[in-house]
CSV table of C-alpha atoms in Angstrom, one decimal:
chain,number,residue,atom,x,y,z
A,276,UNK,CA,11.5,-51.6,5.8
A,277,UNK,CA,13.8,-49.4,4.1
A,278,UNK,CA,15.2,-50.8,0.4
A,279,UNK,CA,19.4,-51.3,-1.1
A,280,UNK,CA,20.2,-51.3,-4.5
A,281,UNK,CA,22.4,-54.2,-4.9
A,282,UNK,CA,25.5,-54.4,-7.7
A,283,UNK,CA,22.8,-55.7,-10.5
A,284,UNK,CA,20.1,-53.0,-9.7
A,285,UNK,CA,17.5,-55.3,-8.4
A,286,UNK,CA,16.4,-53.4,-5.0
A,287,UNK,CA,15.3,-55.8,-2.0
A,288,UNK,CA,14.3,-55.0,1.6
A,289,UNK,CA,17.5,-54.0,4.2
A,290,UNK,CA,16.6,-54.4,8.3
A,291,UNK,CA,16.1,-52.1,10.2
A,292,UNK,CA,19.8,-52.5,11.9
A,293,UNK,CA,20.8,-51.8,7.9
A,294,UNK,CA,18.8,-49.0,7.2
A,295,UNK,CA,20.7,-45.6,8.3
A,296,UNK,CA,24.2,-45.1,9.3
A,297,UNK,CA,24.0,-45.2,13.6
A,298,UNK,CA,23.3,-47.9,15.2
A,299,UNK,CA,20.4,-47.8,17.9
A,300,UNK,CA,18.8,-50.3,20.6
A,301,UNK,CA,15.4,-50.3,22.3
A,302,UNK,CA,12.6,-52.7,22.1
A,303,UNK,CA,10.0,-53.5,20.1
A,304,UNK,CA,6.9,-55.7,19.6
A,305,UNK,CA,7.0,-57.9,16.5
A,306,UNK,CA,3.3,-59.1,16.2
A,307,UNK,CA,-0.4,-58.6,17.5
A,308,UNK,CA,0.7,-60.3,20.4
A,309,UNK,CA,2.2,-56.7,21.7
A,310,UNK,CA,4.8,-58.6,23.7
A,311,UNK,CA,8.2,-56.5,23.4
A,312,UNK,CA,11.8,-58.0,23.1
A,313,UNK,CA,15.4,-56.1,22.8
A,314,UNK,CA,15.3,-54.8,19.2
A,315,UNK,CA,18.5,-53.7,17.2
A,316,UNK,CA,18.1,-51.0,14.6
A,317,UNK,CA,19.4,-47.6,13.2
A,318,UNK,CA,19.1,-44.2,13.3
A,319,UNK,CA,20.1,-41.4,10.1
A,320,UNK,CA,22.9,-39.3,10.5
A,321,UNK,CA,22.8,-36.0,12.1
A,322,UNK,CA,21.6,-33.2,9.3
A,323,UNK,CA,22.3,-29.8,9.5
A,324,UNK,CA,18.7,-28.8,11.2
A,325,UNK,CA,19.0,-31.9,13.1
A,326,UNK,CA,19.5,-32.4,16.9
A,327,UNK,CA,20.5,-36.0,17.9
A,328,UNK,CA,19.1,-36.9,21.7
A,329,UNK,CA,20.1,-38.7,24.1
A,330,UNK,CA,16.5,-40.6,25.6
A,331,UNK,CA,16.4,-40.6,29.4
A,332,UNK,CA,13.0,-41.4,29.6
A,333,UNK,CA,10.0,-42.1,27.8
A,334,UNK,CA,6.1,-42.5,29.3
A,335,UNK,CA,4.2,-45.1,28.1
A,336,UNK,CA,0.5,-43.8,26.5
A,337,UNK,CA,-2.4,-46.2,25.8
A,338,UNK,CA,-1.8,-45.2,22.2
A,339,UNK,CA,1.0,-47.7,22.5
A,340,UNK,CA,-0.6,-50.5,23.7
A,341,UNK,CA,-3.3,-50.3,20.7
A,342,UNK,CA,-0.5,-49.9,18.3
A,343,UNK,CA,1.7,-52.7,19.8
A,344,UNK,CA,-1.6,-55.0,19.4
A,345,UNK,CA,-2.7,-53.5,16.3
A,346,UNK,CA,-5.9,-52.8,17.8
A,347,UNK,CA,-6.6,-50.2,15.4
A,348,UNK,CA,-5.2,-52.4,12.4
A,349,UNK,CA,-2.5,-49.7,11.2
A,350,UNK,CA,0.4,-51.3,12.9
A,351,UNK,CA,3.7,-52.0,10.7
A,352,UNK,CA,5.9,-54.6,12.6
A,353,UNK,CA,8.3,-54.6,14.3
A,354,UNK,CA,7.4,-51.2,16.0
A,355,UNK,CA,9.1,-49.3,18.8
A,356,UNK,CA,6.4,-46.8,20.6
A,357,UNK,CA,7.1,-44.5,22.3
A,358,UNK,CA,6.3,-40.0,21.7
A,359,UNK,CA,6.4,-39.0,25.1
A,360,UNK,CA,10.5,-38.9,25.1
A,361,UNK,CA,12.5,-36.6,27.3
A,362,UNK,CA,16.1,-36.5,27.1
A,363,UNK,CA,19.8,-34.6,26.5
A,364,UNK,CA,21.0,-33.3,23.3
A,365,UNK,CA,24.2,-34.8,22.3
A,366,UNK,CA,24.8,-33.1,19.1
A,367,UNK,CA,23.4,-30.6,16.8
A,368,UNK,CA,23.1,-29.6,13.4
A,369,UNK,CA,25.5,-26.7,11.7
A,370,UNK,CA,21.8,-24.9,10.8
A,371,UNK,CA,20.8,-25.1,14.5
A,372,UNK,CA,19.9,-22.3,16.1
A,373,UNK,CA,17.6,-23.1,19.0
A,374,UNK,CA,19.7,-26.1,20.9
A,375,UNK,CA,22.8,-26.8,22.2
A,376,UNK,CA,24.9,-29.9,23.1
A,377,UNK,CA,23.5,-30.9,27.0
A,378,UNK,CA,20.2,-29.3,26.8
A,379,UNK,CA,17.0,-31.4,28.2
A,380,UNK,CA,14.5,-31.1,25.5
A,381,UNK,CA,11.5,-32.9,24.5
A,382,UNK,CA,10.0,-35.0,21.7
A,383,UNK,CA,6.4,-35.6,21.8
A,384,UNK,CA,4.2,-37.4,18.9
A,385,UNK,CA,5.5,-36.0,15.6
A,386,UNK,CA,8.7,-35.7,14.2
A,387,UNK,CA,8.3,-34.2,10.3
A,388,UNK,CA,5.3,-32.4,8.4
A,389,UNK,CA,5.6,-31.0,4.7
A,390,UNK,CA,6.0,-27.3,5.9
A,391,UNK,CA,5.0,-26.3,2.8
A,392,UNK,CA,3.4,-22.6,1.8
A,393,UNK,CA,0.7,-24.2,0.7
A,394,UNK,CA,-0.4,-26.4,3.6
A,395,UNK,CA,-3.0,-24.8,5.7
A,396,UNK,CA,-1.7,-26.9,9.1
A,397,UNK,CA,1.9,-26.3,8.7
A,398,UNK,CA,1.4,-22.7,8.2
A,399,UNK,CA,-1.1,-22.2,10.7
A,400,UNK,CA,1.4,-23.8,13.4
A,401,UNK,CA,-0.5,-26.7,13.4
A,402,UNK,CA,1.8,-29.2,12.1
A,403,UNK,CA,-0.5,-32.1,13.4
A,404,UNK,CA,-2.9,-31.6,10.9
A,405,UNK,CA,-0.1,-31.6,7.8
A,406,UNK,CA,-1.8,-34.2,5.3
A,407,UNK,CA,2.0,-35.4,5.5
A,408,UNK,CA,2.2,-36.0,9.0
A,409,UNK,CA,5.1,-38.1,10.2
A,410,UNK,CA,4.5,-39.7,13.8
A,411,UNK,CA,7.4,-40.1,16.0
A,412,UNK,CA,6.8,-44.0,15.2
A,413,UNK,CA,4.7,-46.4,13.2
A,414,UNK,CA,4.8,-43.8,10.2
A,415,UNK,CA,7.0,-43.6,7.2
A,416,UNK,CA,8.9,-40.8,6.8
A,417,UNK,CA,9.9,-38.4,4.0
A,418,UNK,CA,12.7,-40.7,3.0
A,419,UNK,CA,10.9,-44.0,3.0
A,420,UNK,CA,11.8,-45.9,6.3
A,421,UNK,CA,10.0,-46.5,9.3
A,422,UNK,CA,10.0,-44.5,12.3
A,423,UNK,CA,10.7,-45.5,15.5
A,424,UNK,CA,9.8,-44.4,18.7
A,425,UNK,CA,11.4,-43.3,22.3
A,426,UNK,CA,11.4,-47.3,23.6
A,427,UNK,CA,15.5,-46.8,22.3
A,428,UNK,CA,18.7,-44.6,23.5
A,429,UNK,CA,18.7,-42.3,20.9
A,430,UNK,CA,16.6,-40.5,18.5
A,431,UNK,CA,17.6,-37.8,15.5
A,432,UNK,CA,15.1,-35.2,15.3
A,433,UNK,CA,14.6,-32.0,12.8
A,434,UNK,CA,15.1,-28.8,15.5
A,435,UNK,CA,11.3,-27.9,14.9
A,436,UNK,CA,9.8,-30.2,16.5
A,437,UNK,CA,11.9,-30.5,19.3
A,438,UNK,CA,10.8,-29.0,22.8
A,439,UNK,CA,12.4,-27.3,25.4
A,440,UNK,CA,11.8,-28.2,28.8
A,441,UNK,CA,12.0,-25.5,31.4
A,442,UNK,CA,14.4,-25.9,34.2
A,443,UNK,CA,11.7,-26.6,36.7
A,444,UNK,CA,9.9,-29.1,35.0
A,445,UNK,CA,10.9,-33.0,36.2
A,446,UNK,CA,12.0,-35.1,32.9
A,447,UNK,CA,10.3,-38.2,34.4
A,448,UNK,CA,7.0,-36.9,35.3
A,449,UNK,CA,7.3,-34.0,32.9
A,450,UNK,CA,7.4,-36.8,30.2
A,451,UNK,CA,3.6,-37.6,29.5
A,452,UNK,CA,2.5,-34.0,29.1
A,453,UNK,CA,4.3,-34.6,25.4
A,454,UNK,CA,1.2,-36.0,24.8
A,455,UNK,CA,-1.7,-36.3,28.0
A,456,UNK,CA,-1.0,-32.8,28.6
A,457,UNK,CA,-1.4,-31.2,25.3
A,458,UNK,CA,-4.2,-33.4,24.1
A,459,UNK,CA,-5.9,-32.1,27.0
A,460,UNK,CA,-4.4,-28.2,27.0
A,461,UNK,CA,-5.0,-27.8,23.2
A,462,UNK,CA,-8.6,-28.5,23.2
A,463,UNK,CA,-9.0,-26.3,26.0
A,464,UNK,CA,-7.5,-23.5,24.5
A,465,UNK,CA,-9.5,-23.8,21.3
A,466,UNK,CA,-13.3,-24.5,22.1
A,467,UNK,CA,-12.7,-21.3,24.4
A,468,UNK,CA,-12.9,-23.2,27.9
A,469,UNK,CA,-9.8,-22.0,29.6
A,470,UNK,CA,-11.6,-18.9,31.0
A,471,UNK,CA,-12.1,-19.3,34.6
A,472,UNK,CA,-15.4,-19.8,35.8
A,473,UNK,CA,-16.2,-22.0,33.1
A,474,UNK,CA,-17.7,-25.3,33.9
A,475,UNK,CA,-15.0,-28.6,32.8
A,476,UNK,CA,-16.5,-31.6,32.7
A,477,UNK,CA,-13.6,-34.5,32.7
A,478,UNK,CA,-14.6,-38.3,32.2
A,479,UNK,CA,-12.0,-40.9,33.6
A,480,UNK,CA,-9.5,-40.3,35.8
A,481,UNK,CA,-6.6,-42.0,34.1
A,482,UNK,CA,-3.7,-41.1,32.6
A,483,UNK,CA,-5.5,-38.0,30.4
A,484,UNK,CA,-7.9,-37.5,32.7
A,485,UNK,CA,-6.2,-36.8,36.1
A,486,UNK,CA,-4.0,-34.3,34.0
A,487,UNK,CA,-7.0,-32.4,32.6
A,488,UNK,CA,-8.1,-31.6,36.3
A,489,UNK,CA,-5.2,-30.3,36.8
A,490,UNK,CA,-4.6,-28.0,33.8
A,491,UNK,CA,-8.7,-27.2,33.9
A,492,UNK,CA,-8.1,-25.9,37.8
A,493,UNK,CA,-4.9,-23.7,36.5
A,494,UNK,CA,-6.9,-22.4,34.1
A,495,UNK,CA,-9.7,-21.0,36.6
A,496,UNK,CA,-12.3,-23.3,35.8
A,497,UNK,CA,-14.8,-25.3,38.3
A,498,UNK,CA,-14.0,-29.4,37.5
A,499,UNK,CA,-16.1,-32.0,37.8
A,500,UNK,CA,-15.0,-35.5,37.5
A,501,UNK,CA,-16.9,-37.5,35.7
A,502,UNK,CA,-16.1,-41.8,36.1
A,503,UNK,CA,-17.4,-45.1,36.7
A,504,UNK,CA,-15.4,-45.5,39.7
A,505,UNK,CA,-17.1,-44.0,43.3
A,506,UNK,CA,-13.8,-45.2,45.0
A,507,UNK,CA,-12.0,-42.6,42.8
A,508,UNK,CA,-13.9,-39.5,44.3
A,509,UNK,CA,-11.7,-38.4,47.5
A,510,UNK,CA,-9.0,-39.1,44.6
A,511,UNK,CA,-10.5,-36.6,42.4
A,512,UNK,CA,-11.5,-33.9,44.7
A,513,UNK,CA,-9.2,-33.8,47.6
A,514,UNK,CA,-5.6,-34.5,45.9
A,515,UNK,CA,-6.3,-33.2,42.2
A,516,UNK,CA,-8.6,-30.5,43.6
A,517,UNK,CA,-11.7,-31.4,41.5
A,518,UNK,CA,-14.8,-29.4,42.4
A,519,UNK,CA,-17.1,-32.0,42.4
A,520,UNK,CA,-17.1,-35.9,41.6
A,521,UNK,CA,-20.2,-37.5,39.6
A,522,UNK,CA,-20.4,-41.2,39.6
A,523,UNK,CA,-21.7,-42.0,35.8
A,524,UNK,CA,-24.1,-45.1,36.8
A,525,UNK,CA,-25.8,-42.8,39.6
A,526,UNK,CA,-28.9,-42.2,37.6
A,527,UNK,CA,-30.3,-39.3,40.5
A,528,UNK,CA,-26.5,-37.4,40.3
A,529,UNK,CA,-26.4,-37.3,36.7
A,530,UNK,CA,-30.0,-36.3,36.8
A,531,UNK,CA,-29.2,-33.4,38.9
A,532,UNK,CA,-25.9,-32.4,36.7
A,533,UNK,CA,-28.0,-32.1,33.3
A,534,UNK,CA,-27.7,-28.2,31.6
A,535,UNK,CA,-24.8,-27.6,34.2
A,536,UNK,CA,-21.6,-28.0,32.0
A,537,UNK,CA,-19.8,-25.8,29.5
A,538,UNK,CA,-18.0,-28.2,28.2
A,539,UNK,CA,-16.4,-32.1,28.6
A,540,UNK,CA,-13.6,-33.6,28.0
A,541,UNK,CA,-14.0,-37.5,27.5
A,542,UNK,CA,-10.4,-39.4,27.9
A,543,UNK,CA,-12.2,-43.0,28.3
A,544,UNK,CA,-10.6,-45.3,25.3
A,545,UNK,CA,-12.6,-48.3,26.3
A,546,UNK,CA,-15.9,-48.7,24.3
A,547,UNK,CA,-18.6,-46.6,26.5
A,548,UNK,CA,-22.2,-44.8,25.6
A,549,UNK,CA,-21.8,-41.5,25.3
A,550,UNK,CA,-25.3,-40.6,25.2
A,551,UNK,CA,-25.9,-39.9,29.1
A,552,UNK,CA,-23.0,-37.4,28.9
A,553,UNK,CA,-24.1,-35.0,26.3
A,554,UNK,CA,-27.3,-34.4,28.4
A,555,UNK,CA,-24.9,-32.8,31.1
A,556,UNK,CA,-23.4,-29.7,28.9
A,557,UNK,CA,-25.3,-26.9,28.4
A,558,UNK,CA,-27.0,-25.3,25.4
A,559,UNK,CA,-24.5,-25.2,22.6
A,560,UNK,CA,-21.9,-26.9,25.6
A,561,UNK,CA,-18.9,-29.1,23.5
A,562,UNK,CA,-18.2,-32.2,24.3
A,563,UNK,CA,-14.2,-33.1,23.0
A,564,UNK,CA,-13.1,-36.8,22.2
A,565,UNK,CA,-9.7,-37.1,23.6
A,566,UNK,CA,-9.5,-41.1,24.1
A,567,UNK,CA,-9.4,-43.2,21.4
A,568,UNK,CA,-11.9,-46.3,21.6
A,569,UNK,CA,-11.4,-49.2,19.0
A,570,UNK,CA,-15.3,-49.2,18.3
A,571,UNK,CA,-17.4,-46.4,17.0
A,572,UNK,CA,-19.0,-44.5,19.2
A,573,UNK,CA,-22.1,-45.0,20.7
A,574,UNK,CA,-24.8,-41.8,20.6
A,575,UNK,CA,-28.1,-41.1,19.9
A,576,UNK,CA,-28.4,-38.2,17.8
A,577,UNK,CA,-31.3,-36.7,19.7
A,578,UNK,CA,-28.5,-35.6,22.8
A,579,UNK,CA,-26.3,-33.4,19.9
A,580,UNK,CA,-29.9,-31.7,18.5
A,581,UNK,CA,-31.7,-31.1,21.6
A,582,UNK,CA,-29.4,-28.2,22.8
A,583,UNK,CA,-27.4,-27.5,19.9
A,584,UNK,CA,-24.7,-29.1,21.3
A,585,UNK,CA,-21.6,-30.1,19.2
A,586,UNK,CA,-19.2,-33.2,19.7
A,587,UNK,CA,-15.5,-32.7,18.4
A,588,UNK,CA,-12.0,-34.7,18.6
A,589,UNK,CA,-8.6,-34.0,19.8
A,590,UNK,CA,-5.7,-34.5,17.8
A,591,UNK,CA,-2.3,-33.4,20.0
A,592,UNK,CA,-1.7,-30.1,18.9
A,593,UNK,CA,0.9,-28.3,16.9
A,594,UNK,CA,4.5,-27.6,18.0
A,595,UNK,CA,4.3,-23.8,19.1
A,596,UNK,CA,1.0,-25.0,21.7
A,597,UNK,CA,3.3,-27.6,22.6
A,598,UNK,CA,6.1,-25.6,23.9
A,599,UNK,CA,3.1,-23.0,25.3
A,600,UNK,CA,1.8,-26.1,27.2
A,601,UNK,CA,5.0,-27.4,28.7
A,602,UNK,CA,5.8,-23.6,30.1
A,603,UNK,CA,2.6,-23.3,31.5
A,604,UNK,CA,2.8,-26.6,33.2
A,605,UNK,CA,5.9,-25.5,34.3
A,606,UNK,CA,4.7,-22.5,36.0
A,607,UNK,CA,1.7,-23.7,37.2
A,608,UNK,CA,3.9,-27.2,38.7
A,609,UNK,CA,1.5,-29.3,36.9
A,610,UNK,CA,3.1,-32.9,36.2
A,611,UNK,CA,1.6,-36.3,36.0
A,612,UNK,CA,1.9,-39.0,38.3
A,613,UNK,CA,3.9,-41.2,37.4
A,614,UNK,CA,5.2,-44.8,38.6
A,615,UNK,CA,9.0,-45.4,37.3
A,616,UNK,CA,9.6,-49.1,35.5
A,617,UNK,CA,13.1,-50.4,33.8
A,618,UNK,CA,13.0,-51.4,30.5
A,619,UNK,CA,12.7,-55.0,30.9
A,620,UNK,CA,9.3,-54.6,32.7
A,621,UNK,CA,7.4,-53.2,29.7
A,622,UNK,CA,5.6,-56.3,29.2
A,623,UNK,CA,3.8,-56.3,32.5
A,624,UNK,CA,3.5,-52.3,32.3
A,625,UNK,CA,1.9,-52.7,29.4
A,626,UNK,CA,-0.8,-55.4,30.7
A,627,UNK,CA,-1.4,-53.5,34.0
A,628,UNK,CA,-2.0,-50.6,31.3
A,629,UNK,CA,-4.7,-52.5,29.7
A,630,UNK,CA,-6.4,-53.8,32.8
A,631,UNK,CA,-5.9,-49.8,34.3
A,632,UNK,CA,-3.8,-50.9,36.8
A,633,UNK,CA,-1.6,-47.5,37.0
A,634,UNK,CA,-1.7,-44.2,39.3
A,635,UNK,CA,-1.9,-42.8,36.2
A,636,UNK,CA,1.2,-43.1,33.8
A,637,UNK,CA,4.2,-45.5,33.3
A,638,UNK,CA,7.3,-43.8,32.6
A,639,UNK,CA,10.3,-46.0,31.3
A,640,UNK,CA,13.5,-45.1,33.1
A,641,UNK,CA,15.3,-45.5,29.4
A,642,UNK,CA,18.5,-43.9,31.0
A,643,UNK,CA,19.4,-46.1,33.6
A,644,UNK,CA,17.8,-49.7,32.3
A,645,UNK,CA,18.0,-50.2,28.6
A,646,UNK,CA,21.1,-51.9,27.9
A,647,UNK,CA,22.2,-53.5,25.0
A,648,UNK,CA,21.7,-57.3,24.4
């Protein structure tokens, strides 16, 4: 929380409805229980490089289910998740050159960075590596109060790391790529397997996962599916367009894939052995953590030297490769699936989440469904 100086000088903590001067609505979960309930708060004022949106809808990413449990032991109560926001600018800054009142834009999982000459991730255009990264929620921000995410109506953002979304690109199921498809694209683009005819490897078919195929086959690349499911394989290859489909508990398959991939992109954020996949990429192949499991991994360190193979994460990526992503989705009509819910179903969205019960991301219709209590 946010502090007041009061008429003797003795600061104490204001809410979160006290904090700034516009009052905002959404909800938020208030312990490790992760259960959500209508929460009243506040948003600053619009600055003059600031663009205030309206939120139409927001996706719902298994980074918010950790963070609502505090599964990764980080979490600041109450918290409102939420980076994969799409909505309608309602007012902009006097320094703002790149929006206008009533454009759809974007807000995916960072909001501020120090921008300084002297940071080697803000200058580089990757913002998401700033040492002073503020996330669009859980994260303090440059002026002390808690951020809070796109579970609300509105949100004030600083024009930089705001995204325009092309006219052809759906807001609802356009929503997740804020975050699935760049933490999927970025990776990609950087360990050099966007050229086509390269072999993707891509384990689960969830919410990441069933985006990667898609961005992986735009790109030119053969994709193989890689998941513990064999009732997901017509999924995989005959409606995603996956080249091929190994089931990972098939000892004789996996066997028969060894040496074959360039690289893989693991999106699993359960707790699962890594091991078996590392045998399947080639010499020097790369495999990329994109999920986020609450355990350290598990891998025997004979599968990285046998091969020189090399095992890297995936943080996002930075706001320029963001707005590349989203216009290549766009051209390429690459969306996620998506399955619509009001506001007041986020509690049993978020436990069909955890169980995997989704085909393959929830997307909160914030525009129509979030009302005031």
């Amino acid at each position: 929380m946010g502090e007041a100086a009061t008429e003797n000088g003795v600061r104490k903590a204001t809410s979160p409805e006290e904090e700034h001067p516009r009052k905002a609505f959404g909800w938020a979960a208030r312990d490790a229980s992760g259960l959500f309930s209508p929460f009243a708060f506040s948003r600053r004022n619009n600055g003059d490089e600031d663009v205030t949106i309206k939120i139409l809808y927001c996706g719902m990413c298994h980074s918010d289910l950790h963070v609502a449990r505090n599964e990764w032991g980080r979490t600041a109560y109450p918290v409102v998740p939420g980076h994969e926001i799409v909505g309608m600018v309602t007012q902009v800054g006097g320094s703002v050159q790149k929006f206008k009142v009533g454009d759809r834009v974007g807000v995916g999982c960072m909001v501020n960075s120090c921008r300084s000459g002297s940071c080697h991730g803000c200058q580089q255009g990757l913002e998401n590596h700033c040492p002073g990264l503020v996330f669009t929620y859980n994260s303090v921000n440059v002026d002390g109060t808690m951020t809070y995410g796109g579970y609300s109506d509105m949100i004030v953002v600083d024009q930089h790391f705001v995204i325009r979304f092309p006219e052809n690109m759906p807001s609802d199921s356009g929503a997740p790529l804020l975050c699935a498809g760049i933490t999927v694209y970025a990776p990609m683009k950087y360990h050099g397997l966007d050229q086509p005819g390269k072999h993707l490897g891509v384990v689960g078919l969830g919410g990441l996962g069933h985006v990667a195929v898609r961005f992986g086959k735009a790109l030119g690349m053969k994709v193989t599916v890689i998941s513990s499911s064999p009732g997901k394989e017509k999924e995989a290859t005959e409606r995603l367009g996956a080249d091929d489909f190994l089931v990972s508990s098939d000892p004789g398959r996996m066997q028969a894939a060894m040496g074959t991939m360039d690289g893989i992109i693991d999106t699993v954020s359960a707790v699962h052995d890594v091991t078996p996949l590392m045998f399947l990429l080639k010499t020097r192949g790369k495999m990329i953590m994109a999920g986020a499991p609450e355990k350290p991994l598990q891998l025997d360190a004979f599968s990285l030297i046998l091969g020189e193979k090399s095992i890297a994460g995936t943080c996002i990526g930075g706001v320029k490769e963001t707005q590349e992503m989203i216009d290549f989705a766009a051209e390429h009509n690459i969306t996620a699936d998506i399955e619509l819910v009001s506001m007041d179903r986020v509690n049993e969205a978020m436990e069909r989440l955890s169980k995997g019960d989704v085909r393959y991301r929830f997307v909160i219709d914030i525009g129509n469904t979030l009302t005031a209590a």
